[in-house]
Short mmCIF file of C-alpha atoms and ligand atoms in Angstrom, two decimals:
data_model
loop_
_atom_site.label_atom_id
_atom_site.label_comp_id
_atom_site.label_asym_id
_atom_site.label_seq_id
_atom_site.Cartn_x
_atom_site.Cartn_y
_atom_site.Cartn_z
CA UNK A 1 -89.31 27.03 73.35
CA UNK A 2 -88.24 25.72 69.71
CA UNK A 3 -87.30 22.72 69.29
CA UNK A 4 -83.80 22.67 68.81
CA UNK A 5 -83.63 24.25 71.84
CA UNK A 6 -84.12 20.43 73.17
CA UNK A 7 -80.79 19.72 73.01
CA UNK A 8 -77.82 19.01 75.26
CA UNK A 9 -75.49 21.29 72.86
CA UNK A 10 -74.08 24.43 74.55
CA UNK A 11 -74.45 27.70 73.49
CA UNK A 12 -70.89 28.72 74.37
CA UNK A 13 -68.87 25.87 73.64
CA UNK A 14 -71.40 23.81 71.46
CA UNK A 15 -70.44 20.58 72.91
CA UNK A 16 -72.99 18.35 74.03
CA UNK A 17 -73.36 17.74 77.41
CA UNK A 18 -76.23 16.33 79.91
CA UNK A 19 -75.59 18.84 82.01
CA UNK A 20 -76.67 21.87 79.71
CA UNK A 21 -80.57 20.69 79.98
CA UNK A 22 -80.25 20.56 83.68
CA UNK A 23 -78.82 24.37 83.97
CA UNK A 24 -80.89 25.26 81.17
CA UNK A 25 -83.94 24.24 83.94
CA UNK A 26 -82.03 25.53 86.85
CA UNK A 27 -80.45 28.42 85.65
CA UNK A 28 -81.51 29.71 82.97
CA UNK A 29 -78.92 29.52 80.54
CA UNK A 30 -78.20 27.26 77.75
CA UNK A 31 -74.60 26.35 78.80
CA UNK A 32 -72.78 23.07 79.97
CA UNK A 33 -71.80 22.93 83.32
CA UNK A 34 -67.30 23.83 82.83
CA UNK A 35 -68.80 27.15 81.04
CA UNK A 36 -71.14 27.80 84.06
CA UNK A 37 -68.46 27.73 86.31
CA UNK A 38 -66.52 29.63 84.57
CA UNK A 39 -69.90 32.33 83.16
CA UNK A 40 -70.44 32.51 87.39
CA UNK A 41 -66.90 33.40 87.86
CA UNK A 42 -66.50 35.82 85.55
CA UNK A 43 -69.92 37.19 84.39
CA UNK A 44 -70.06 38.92 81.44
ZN1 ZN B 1 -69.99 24.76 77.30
#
């Protein structure tokens, strides 16, 4: 893992949010948690 992946910036939306290390852990993706939601409702 680089290091600026040891952020709290989403990938989608490139806000920062807490919650984007947390599903970054959990989930596997780099995103905060309003574009998880909406990445699980509508998967690409
Ligand atoms: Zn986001």
């Amino acid at each position: 893992m680089m290091e600026e992946d040891l952020n709290n910036i989403c990938e989608e939306c490139k806000k920062e949010e807490e919650s984007v290390t947390h599903n970054l852990i959990k989930h596997g993706y780099k995103v905060c948690e309003s574009c998880r939601v909406s990445k699980t409702i509508f998967p690409i």
